């Protein structure tokens, strides 16, 4: 049955600012959905308050509303667009579903004659209300953990008395496990029950028997209106029940499930999806399985929307779930739609994986001093990485190499834990780095049975780890000149990096690389094709692996490489890796725009990134996608294979920028600003020397390499001092100190975490106003795209400040200094592309805090506020295709745009929430006001006094 022709205009609800528990995976889904609907000639109206994402780009929809996600905004939009026929709320996470429910309760959809597609209200209610869900499961005969609902403190106490401990408390209608908790002891119950009741918007919790040690699985489903259901992907959590799936290490396809149990689970999932309502769209179902021979299955929950896991499943299989779900919502059936990768098979075709994927979350506990770092039912991670390999071991290694936490993979880098008590504690109380600790435990000789007993991680996974350790031990018996070819090949096939192998052999990484070359052990690239190569795939989406040589009848030896190199001119765009505080979705926005601009200039675009949540890793964003770690060895091999004209490093945040030195050393062209200029801006000492030459004021400073030097400098500079390390992002390690004791403690602390780093000590301009400017420069001309004034004073990280565009109270004299300094610095650094400069203003003098010759956090914000594609222009400048003077700039903004940071402190109840020079916000929203009399601006500005009062 073809699509419903009465639907001509659809409202998509986004997920708002990024918070822990709801991140850019929903922007990925929303972006895909908008494109999918527009392909069908449908008008798309989009509401989302997040300026940092590609989803709110003017090119994504016919009308984009950067407005707060409230029913008031919904009414304004429905009045402005009376032709809206339907609303699709399943792409914007829990936020969109909750807003949709609220609008339904207020009768808004009915008043404007708008119908719901992709889900129905009944399905949202049944799946979100724990009590209704339980009733449904018992009606359709699906087992679930013994559980009861409480909507009062007294009722909760009664249930606990009946069930006994350990228990789980889960609030209704929350996101990312907010308010959920394990209760092991009676003494903790009262506090955790109160927290759960408060976290639920309807003050209701489900209390259930804890299924500790059970295995956890997820299935991603799609259903059409003819009741055809496909299961896109099975995902197994390596961690047992008790750790939120967003914080779990997950593997696809499921590894340790018997076929009979898997078939039973499939049938249950399909039965559950069919029974929650009569809608066409996507669904995510979670199950627990007992870890014994019986493999009893218990349903945990079902989400009638695309989820974090559906973004992961889309990237893992190459099957674009959100895109297809959007078409199903319009009335198409699965057999009418094409498989997007093969273009020759139908979408009613379950993907087959001939590879393994491993997802590892990325945490940012260093930003939340005093945070409880053990993992549990409340999600705490801020991003994730995915590794693709031919085996679990290879995928696991690639995922650990993608994390960017200064580890080279599992073991073989000298950074493991050596203390028995510490290892046992980290295994007992699931820690963020348990993926490495398991290896350390095996290395220490702790038996697998003991590790299994503590962690309840399936023995199959532990044996895979043990095999890796045995291989490391065996290789360590050799030297570089005696290592047999088959051992080196096995190590590479199991994902070990050259750096790790060099560590085992006691030689240099470059020596291992040369040995590989001599032995013809080279990476080959394989397609992610949804069908295990049964059909020809049209989409160039690759991962790397190593294969033994094949010998033909004629004696010719070769390895099979599926990545065919064209003779077109090519450019590589380096992505920004996993999301984290200080480097979020705004860099993904920049990468996507960079790719599109390079395509317009006639380049074949090659994207390298390992973040499954983003649009940059969509299979049809760049001409070729390599889903690989943004890790030197992988990048260098791709560059050797593709031979591009050059690499763009300015758009992928600090991740890509850090690789500039290596690219430069290996003679690989960097498009845009040269490595020397990037280094000059990063090296605080060199940069201040440049400012001195240009006669531009900067705070008095000194450089120290240890605590002794820092204390000597303090005598010359006077307190308060701002202490900061070089080459970091998001203000990592920055602190304002007011006396020698604080200074000494902080310097020792920084050098413990970042050894051999140069520290900059600045005289802190107390009470100064902070401002920043972003500009595009072609080496000769400079165009300032925006100047923003921070509402909070200098000393609060720019990512945590409310900032207004344009400035609201900087006089003409100050503005002129900012413009002059921006132009002079951009030209002195010979910037080609983007640059961001931060200023402190005191007594009408503009001082320079720092300059970053790359895309910054604020570029997407300014582009959205002014309605101009600045990254597109900057990329064309970097590629040398255009000069700044070739563009006609026409920014449009009535009144002011305010960038408002959003924090996720509710995940860390005991953490100090005070803001300072180290960034803590996880996302941002945009607020437009007509003038400074606006109440919201007045409220923000009055808070400034809180920081200034001594």
Short mmCIF file of N, CA, C and O in Angstrom, two decimals, residues 432-539:
data_model
loop_
_atom_site.label_atom_id
_atom_site.label_comp_id
_atom_site.label_asym_id
_atom_site.label_seq_id
_atom_site.Cartn_x
_atom_site.Cartn_y
_atom_site.Cartn_z
N UNK A 432 34.21 2.93 35.14
CA UNK A 432 34.19 3.37 33.75
C UNK A 432 35.31 2.73 32.93
O UNK A 432 35.19 2.55 31.73
N UNK A 433 36.42 2.37 33.59
CA UNK A 433 37.55 1.82 32.82
C UNK A 433 37.65 0.30 32.95
O UNK A 433 38.69 -0.29 32.73
N UNK A 434 36.51 -0.35 33.28
CA UNK A 434 36.54 -1.80 33.48
C UNK A 434 36.97 -2.55 32.22
O UNK A 434 37.51 -3.64 32.29
N UNK A 435 36.75 -1.94 31.04
CA UNK A 435 37.16 -2.60 29.79
C UNK A 435 38.67 -2.87 29.81
O UNK A 435 39.14 -3.88 29.29
N UNK A 436 39.43 -2.00 30.47
CA UNK A 436 40.88 -2.19 30.59
C UNK A 436 41.23 -3.03 31.82
O UNK A 436 42.18 -3.80 31.81
N UNK A 437 40.45 -2.85 32.89
CA UNK A 437 40.76 -3.51 34.17
C UNK A 437 40.65 -5.03 34.04
O UNK A 437 41.42 -5.77 34.66
N UNK A 438 39.72 -5.52 33.21
CA UNK A 438 39.59 -6.97 33.01
C UNK A 438 40.92 -7.53 32.50
O UNK A 438 41.42 -8.56 32.96
N UNK A 439 41.52 -6.81 31.55
CA UNK A 439 42.82 -7.22 30.98
C UNK A 439 43.89 -7.21 32.08
O UNK A 439 44.68 -8.15 32.19
N UNK A 440 43.88 -6.13 32.89
CA UNK A 440 44.88 -6.02 33.97
C UNK A 440 44.74 -7.19 34.95
O UNK A 440 45.74 -7.72 35.45
N UNK A 441 43.47 -7.58 35.23
CA UNK A 441 43.23 -8.67 36.18
C UNK A 441 43.79 -9.98 35.64
O UNK A 441 44.43 -10.74 36.37
N UNK A 442 43.58 -10.21 34.33
CA UNK A 442 44.09 -11.45 33.72
C UNK A 442 45.62 -11.42 33.73
O UNK A 442 46.29 -12.42 34.05
N UNK A 443 46.18 -10.26 33.45
CA UNK A 443 47.64 -10.10 33.43
C UNK A 443 48.22 -10.38 34.81
O UNK A 443 49.32 -10.94 34.94
N UNK A 444 47.46 -10.02 35.85
CA UNK A 444 47.95 -10.21 37.21
C UNK A 444 47.83 -11.67 37.64
O UNK A 444 48.39 -12.09 38.65
N UNK A 445 47.06 -12.46 36.85
CA UNK A 445 46.93 -13.88 37.19
C UNK A 445 45.66 -14.19 37.96
O UNK A 445 45.50 -15.30 38.48
N UNK A 446 44.74 -13.25 38.07
CA UNK A 446 43.46 -13.53 38.74
C UNK A 446 42.68 -14.49 37.84
O UNK A 446 42.49 -14.22 36.65
N UNK A 447 42.23 -15.64 38.36
CA UNK A 447 41.58 -16.64 37.50
C UNK A 447 40.30 -16.09 36.86
O UNK A 447 39.59 -15.28 37.46
N UNK A 448 40.00 -16.58 35.65
CA UNK A 448 38.79 -16.14 34.94
C UNK A 448 37.54 -16.43 35.77
O UNK A 448 36.60 -15.64 35.80
N UNK A 449 37.55 -17.59 36.46
CA UNK A 449 36.36 -17.95 37.25
C UNK A 449 36.10 -16.89 38.33
O UNK A 449 34.94 -16.55 38.61
N UNK A 450 37.17 -16.35 38.89
CA UNK A 450 37.03 -15.31 39.94
C UNK A 450 36.51 -14.01 39.31
O UNK A 450 35.64 -13.34 39.86
N UNK A 451 37.06 -13.65 38.13
CA UNK A 451 36.60 -12.41 37.46
C UNK A 451 35.11 -12.55 37.11
O UNK A 451 34.32 -11.62 37.30
N UNK A 452 34.73 -13.75 36.64
CA UNK A 452 33.33 -13.99 36.28
C UNK A 452 32.44 -13.90 37.51
O UNK A 452 31.35 -13.31 37.48
N UNK A 453 32.91 -14.48 38.61
CA UNK A 453 32.13 -14.48 39.86
C UNK A 453 31.87 -13.04 40.33
O UNK A 453 30.77 -12.69 40.76
N UNK A 454 32.89 -12.18 40.18
CA UNK A 454 32.73 -10.78 40.64
C UNK A 454 31.87 -9.98 39.66
O UNK A 454 30.95 -9.26 40.06
N UNK A 455 32.19 -10.08 38.37
CA UNK A 455 31.56 -9.16 37.40
C UNK A 455 30.30 -9.73 36.77
O UNK A 455 29.49 -8.97 36.23
N UNK A 456 30.17 -11.07 36.78
CA UNK A 456 29.06 -11.76 36.09
C UNK A 456 29.13 -11.58 34.57
O UNK A 456 28.16 -11.80 33.86
N UNK A 457 30.29 -11.13 34.06
CA UNK A 457 30.45 -11.01 32.60
C UNK A 457 30.60 -12.43 32.05
O UNK A 457 31.34 -13.25 32.61
N UNK A 458 29.91 -12.71 30.96
CA UNK A 458 29.90 -14.06 30.39
C UNK A 458 31.31 -14.56 30.13
O UNK A 458 32.19 -13.84 29.66
N UNK A 459 31.51 -15.84 30.43
CA UNK A 459 32.82 -16.47 30.30
C UNK A 459 33.38 -16.36 28.87
O UNK A 459 34.59 -16.28 28.68
N UNK A 460 32.49 -16.35 27.87
CA UNK A 460 32.96 -16.27 26.47
C UNK A 460 33.78 -14.99 26.26
O UNK A 460 34.86 -15.02 25.67
N UNK A 461 33.28 -13.86 26.79
CA UNK A 461 34.00 -12.58 26.64
C UNK A 461 35.34 -12.64 27.37
O UNK A 461 36.36 -12.18 26.87
N UNK A 462 35.32 -13.22 28.58
CA UNK A 462 36.56 -13.27 29.37
C UNK A 462 37.61 -14.14 28.67
O UNK A 462 38.80 -13.83 28.69
N UNK A 463 37.16 -15.21 28.03
CA UNK A 463 38.12 -16.07 27.31
C UNK A 463 38.73 -15.33 26.11
O UNK A 463 39.89 -15.52 25.76
N UNK A 464 37.93 -14.47 25.48
CA UNK A 464 38.45 -13.66 24.37
C UNK A 464 39.57 -12.74 24.87
O UNK A 464 40.60 -12.57 24.22
N UNK A 465 39.36 -12.16 26.05
CA UNK A 465 40.38 -11.32 26.68
C UNK A 465 41.64 -12.14 26.97
O UNK A 465 42.75 -11.70 26.72
N UNK A 466 41.41 -13.34 27.52
CA UNK A 466 42.54 -14.19 27.92
C UNK A 466 43.40 -14.53 26.70
O UNK A 466 44.63 -14.49 26.76
N UNK A 467 42.73 -14.83 25.56
CA UNK A 467 43.47 -15.14 24.33
C UNK A 467 44.37 -13.97 23.93
O UNK A 467 45.50 -14.16 23.48
N UNK A 468 43.84 -12.75 24.09
CA UNK A 468 44.64 -11.56 23.74
C UNK A 468 45.88 -11.49 24.63
O UNK A 468 46.99 -11.20 24.17
N UNK A 469 45.67 -11.76 25.92
CA UNK A 469 46.79 -11.69 26.86
C UNK A 469 47.85 -12.74 26.51
O UNK A 469 49.05 -12.46 26.51
N UNK A 470 47.39 -13.97 26.17
CA UNK A 470 48.35 -15.04 25.80
C UNK A 470 49.17 -14.62 24.58
O UNK A 470 50.36 -14.90 24.48
N UNK A 471 48.50 -13.96 23.63
CA UNK A 471 49.20 -13.52 22.42
C UNK A 471 50.25 -12.46 22.76
O UNK A 471 51.38 -12.52 22.27
N UNK A 472 49.88 -11.54 23.65
CA UNK A 472 50.84 -10.50 24.06
C UNK A 472 52.07 -11.15 24.70
O UNK A 472 53.21 -10.79 24.42
N UNK A 473 51.81 -12.16 25.56
CA UNK A 473 52.90 -12.84 26.26
C UNK A 473 53.84 -13.53 25.27
O UNK A 473 55.06 -13.46 25.38
N UNK A 474 53.22 -14.16 24.26
CA UNK A 474 54.02 -14.89 23.28
C UNK A 474 54.89 -13.94 22.46
O UNK A 474 56.08 -14.16 22.26
N UNK A 475 54.29 -12.82 22.00
CA UNK A 475 55.05 -11.86 21.18
C UNK A 475 56.20 -11.26 21.97
O UNK A 475 57.28 -10.99 21.43
N UNK A 476 55.98 -11.07 23.28
CA UNK A 476 57.01 -10.45 24.13
C UNK A 476 58.29 -11.28 24.21
O UNK A 476 59.33 -10.80 24.66
N UNK A 477 58.21 -12.56 23.77
CA UNK A 477 59.42 -13.41 23.79
C UNK A 477 60.35 -13.11 22.61
O UNK A 477 61.45 -13.63 22.53
N UNK A 478 59.84 -12.33 21.64
CA UNK A 478 60.63 -12.07 20.42
C UNK A 478 61.19 -10.65 20.41
O UNK A 478 60.82 -9.82 21.22
N UNK A 479 62.09 -10.43 19.44
CA UNK A 479 62.56 -9.07 19.16
C UNK A 479 62.04 -8.70 17.78
O UNK A 479 61.57 -9.56 17.02
N UNK A 480 62.20 -7.45 17.38
CA UNK A 480 61.69 -6.97 16.09
C UNK A 480 62.27 -7.79 14.93
O UNK A 480 61.58 -8.06 13.94
N UNK A 481 63.53 -8.23 15.07
CA UNK A 481 64.14 -8.93 13.94
C UNK A 481 63.90 -10.44 13.96
O UNK A 481 64.30 -11.16 13.04
N UNK A 482 63.21 -10.95 15.02
CA UNK A 482 62.97 -12.40 15.05
C UNK A 482 61.47 -12.74 15.03
O UNK A 482 61.10 -13.91 15.02
N UNK A 483 60.61 -11.72 15.03
CA UNK A 483 59.16 -11.96 15.12
C UNK A 483 58.65 -12.66 13.85
O UNK A 483 58.81 -12.14 12.75
N UNK A 484 58.02 -13.84 13.98
CA UNK A 484 57.52 -14.53 12.78
C UNK A 484 56.32 -13.79 12.16
O UNK A 484 55.54 -13.16 12.88
N UNK A 485 56.20 -13.92 10.85
CA UNK A 485 55.13 -13.22 10.12
C UNK A 485 53.74 -13.60 10.64
O UNK A 485 52.88 -12.75 10.81
N UNK A 486 53.54 -14.93 10.90
CA UNK A 486 52.18 -15.34 11.30
C UNK A 486 51.77 -14.75 12.65
O UNK A 486 50.60 -14.45 12.87
N UNK A 487 52.76 -14.53 13.54
CA UNK A 487 52.42 -13.91 14.84
C UNK A 487 52.06 -12.44 14.66
O UNK A 487 51.13 -11.93 15.29
N UNK A 488 52.81 -11.74 13.81
CA UNK A 488 52.53 -10.32 13.57
C UNK A 488 51.14 -10.19 12.91
O UNK A 488 50.35 -9.34 13.30
N UNK A 489 50.87 -11.05 11.95
CA UNK A 489 49.56 -11.01 11.29
C UNK A 489 48.44 -11.29 12.29
O UNK A 489 47.41 -10.59 12.31
N UNK A 490 48.65 -12.27 13.17
CA UNK A 490 47.61 -12.59 14.17
C UNK A 490 47.35 -11.40 15.10
O UNK A 490 46.22 -11.07 15.42
N UNK A 491 48.46 -10.74 15.52
CA UNK A 491 48.30 -9.58 16.41
C UNK A 491 47.51 -8.47 15.71
O UNK A 491 46.64 -7.83 16.32
N UNK A 492 47.79 -8.24 14.44
CA UNK A 492 47.07 -7.20 13.69
C UNK A 492 45.61 -7.61 13.49
O UNK A 492 44.70 -6.79 13.59
N UNK A 493 45.37 -8.91 13.21
CA UNK A 493 43.99 -9.37 13.01
C UNK A 493 43.19 -9.26 14.30
O UNK A 493 41.98 -9.11 14.27
N UNK A 494 43.88 -9.33 15.42
CA UNK A 494 43.17 -9.21 16.71
C UNK A 494 43.12 -7.76 17.18
O UNK A 494 42.72 -7.48 18.31
N UNK A 495 43.56 -6.84 16.32
CA UNK A 495 43.35 -5.43 16.61
C UNK A 495 44.48 -4.70 17.32
O UNK A 495 44.36 -3.52 17.62
N UNK A 496 45.57 -5.39 17.65
CA UNK A 496 46.67 -4.70 18.33
C UNK A 496 47.25 -3.62 17.42
O UNK A 496 47.49 -3.85 16.24
N UNK A 497 47.50 -2.44 17.99
CA UNK A 497 48.10 -1.34 17.24
C UNK A 497 49.61 -1.54 17.11
O UNK A 497 50.22 -2.24 17.93
N UNK A 498 50.21 -0.90 16.10
CA UNK A 498 51.68 -0.98 15.94
C UNK A 498 52.38 -0.52 17.22
O UNK A 498 53.41 -1.07 17.61
N UNK A 499 51.78 0.50 17.86
CA UNK A 499 52.38 1.05 19.10
C UNK A 499 52.44 -0.02 20.19
O UNK A 499 53.39 -0.09 20.95
N UNK A 500 51.34 -0.81 20.28
CA UNK A 500 51.31 -1.86 21.32
C UNK A 500 52.31 -2.96 21.01
O UNK A 500 52.99 -3.45 21.92
N UNK A 501 52.40 -3.32 19.74
CA UNK A 501 53.34 -4.38 19.35
C UNK A 501 54.78 -3.90 19.61
O UNK A 501 55.62 -4.65 20.09
N UNK A 502 55.02 -2.61 19.34
CA UNK A 502 56.35 -2.03 19.62
C UNK A 502 56.65 -2.11 21.11
O UNK A 502 57.78 -2.41 21.52
N UNK A 503 55.63 -1.89 21.93
CA UNK A 503 55.78 -1.95 23.40
C UNK A 503 56.17 -3.38 23.81
O UNK A 503 57.05 -3.57 24.64
N UNK A 504 55.53 -4.37 23.16
CA UNK A 504 55.83 -5.78 23.50
C UNK A 504 57.26 -6.15 23.07
O UNK A 504 57.92 -6.95 23.72
N UNK A 505 57.69 -5.58 21.93
CA UNK A 505 59.01 -5.97 21.38
C UNK A 505 60.13 -5.06 21.87
O UNK A 505 61.30 -5.30 21.57
N UNK A 506 59.74 -3.97 22.57
CA UNK A 506 60.75 -3.01 23.05
C UNK A 506 61.43 -2.28 21.91
O UNK A 506 62.65 -2.15 21.87
N UNK A 507 60.64 -1.85 20.90
CA UNK A 507 61.23 -1.10 19.77
C UNK A 507 60.33 0.09 19.44
O UNK A 507 59.42 0.41 20.20
N UNK A 508 60.56 0.75 18.32
CA UNK A 508 59.78 1.94 17.94
C UNK A 508 58.57 1.53 17.10
O UNK A 508 58.61 0.54 16.35
N UNK A 509 57.52 2.34 17.19
CA UNK A 509 56.32 2.10 16.40
C UNK A 509 56.66 2.06 14.90
O UNK A 509 56.16 1.22 14.15
N UNK A 510 57.52 2.98 14.46
CA UNK A 510 57.86 3.07 13.04
C UNK A 510 58.57 1.79 12.55
O UNK A 510 58.42 1.38 11.41
N UNK A 511 59.29 1.12 13.47
CA UNK A 511 59.96 -0.14 13.09
C UNK A 511 58.92 -1.24 12.82
O UNK A 511 59.06 -2.03 11.90
N UNK A 512 57.87 -1.27 13.65
CA UNK A 512 56.81 -2.27 13.46
C UNK A 512 56.10 -1.98 12.14
O UNK A 512 55.80 -2.89 11.37
N UNK A 513 55.88 -0.69 11.88
CA UNK A 513 55.20 -0.32 10.62
C UNK A 513 56.03 -0.80 9.42
O UNK A 513 55.49 -1.38 8.48
N UNK A 514 57.34 -0.57 9.49
CA UNK A 514 58.21 -0.97 8.36
C UNK A 514 58.23 -2.49 8.19
O UNK A 514 58.19 -3.01 7.08
N UNK A 515 58.23 -3.21 9.32
CA UNK A 515 58.22 -4.68 9.26
C UNK A 515 56.93 -5.17 8.59
O UNK A 515 56.95 -6.07 7.76
N UNK A 516 55.82 -4.53 8.95
CA UNK A 516 54.53 -4.88 8.33
C UNK A 516 54.58 -4.68 6.83
O UNK A 516 54.11 -5.50 6.05
N UNK A 517 55.14 -3.53 6.44
CA UNK A 517 55.25 -3.22 5.01
C UNK A 517 56.11 -4.28 4.29
O UNK A 517 55.72 -4.80 3.25
N UNK A 518 57.25 -4.61 4.92
CA UNK A 518 58.16 -5.60 4.31
C UNK A 518 57.49 -6.96 4.16
O UNK A 518 57.72 -7.69 3.21
N UNK A 519 56.66 -7.30 5.18
CA UNK A 519 56.01 -8.62 5.16
C UNK A 519 54.68 -8.60 4.40
O UNK A 519 53.95 -9.58 4.40
N UNK A 520 54.36 -7.43 3.85
CA UNK A 520 53.10 -7.26 3.11
C UNK A 520 51.87 -7.51 3.98
O UNK A 520 50.88 -8.10 3.55
N UNK A 521 51.96 -7.09 5.26
CA UNK A 521 50.80 -7.20 6.16
C UNK A 521 50.15 -5.82 6.18
O UNK A 521 50.57 -4.93 6.93
N UNK A 522 49.20 -5.62 5.28
CA UNK A 522 48.61 -4.28 5.12
C UNK A 522 47.12 -4.33 5.37
O UNK A 522 46.46 -5.33 5.10
N UNK A 523 46.62 -3.20 5.85
CA UNK A 523 45.17 -3.10 6.06
C UNK A 523 44.43 -3.25 4.75
O UNK A 523 44.84 -2.70 3.73
N UNK A 524 43.32 -3.99 4.80
CA UNK A 524 42.42 -4.01 3.64
C UNK A 524 41.08 -3.45 4.12
O UNK A 524 40.78 -3.46 5.32
N UNK A 525 40.31 -2.93 3.21
CA UNK A 525 39.06 -2.28 3.58
C UNK A 525 37.88 -3.09 3.08
O UNK A 525 37.87 -3.58 1.94
N UNK A 526 36.91 -3.25 3.96
CA UNK A 526 35.72 -4.06 3.65
C UNK A 526 34.47 -3.18 3.73
O UNK A 526 34.42 -2.24 4.51
N UNK A 527 33.48 -3.57 2.94
CA UNK A 527 32.23 -2.80 2.91
C UNK A 527 31.30 -3.19 4.06
O UNK A 527 31.18 -4.37 4.39
N UNK A 528 30.62 -2.19 4.61
CA UNK A 528 29.48 -2.45 5.48
C UNK A 528 28.29 -2.45 4.53
O UNK A 528 27.92 -1.40 4.00
N UNK A 529 27.74 -3.63 4.25
CA UNK A 529 26.80 -3.69 3.11
C UNK A 529 25.42 -4.26 3.44
O UNK A 529 24.63 -4.52 2.54
N UNK A 530 25.11 -4.51 4.70
CA UNK A 530 23.82 -5.04 5.20
C UNK A 530 23.55 -6.48 4.80
O UNK A 530 22.60 -7.07 5.28
N UNK A 531 24.34 -7.07 3.89
CA UNK A 531 23.92 -8.37 3.36
C UNK A 531 25.06 -9.38 3.25
O UNK A 531 24.97 -10.32 2.47
N UNK A 532 26.14 -9.16 4.02
CA UNK A 532 27.27 -10.09 4.03
C UNK A 532 27.72 -10.45 2.61
O UNK A 532 27.98 -11.59 2.28
N UNK A 533 27.75 -9.42 1.75
CA UNK A 533 28.25 -9.52 0.37
C UNK A 533 27.43 -10.46 -0.53
O UNK A 533 27.89 -10.90 -1.55
N UNK A 534 26.18 -10.76 -0.11
CA UNK A 534 25.34 -11.60 -0.99
C UNK A 534 24.85 -10.80 -2.20
O UNK A 534 24.51 -11.35 -3.24
N UNK A 535 24.71 -9.48 -2.02
CA UNK A 535 24.28 -8.62 -3.13
C UNK A 535 25.31 -7.51 -3.26
O UNK A 535 25.98 -7.15 -2.29
N UNK A 536 25.37 -6.90 -4.41
CA UNK A 536 26.32 -5.81 -4.63
C UNK A 536 25.84 -4.57 -3.89
O UNK A 536 24.68 -4.21 -3.98
N UNK A 537 26.73 -3.94 -3.13
CA UNK A 537 26.34 -2.71 -2.41
C UNK A 537 26.78 -1.50 -3.22
O UNK A 537 27.84 -1.49 -3.84
N UNK A 538 25.93 -0.45 -3.20
CA UNK A 538 26.24 0.77 -3.97
C UNK A 538 26.92 1.83 -3.10
O UNK A 538 27.38 2.83 -3.61
N UNK A 539 26.89 1.61 -1.77
CA UNK A 539 27.31 2.70 -0.89
C UNK A 539 28.70 2.48 -0.31
O UNK A 539 28.94 1.45 0.32
#
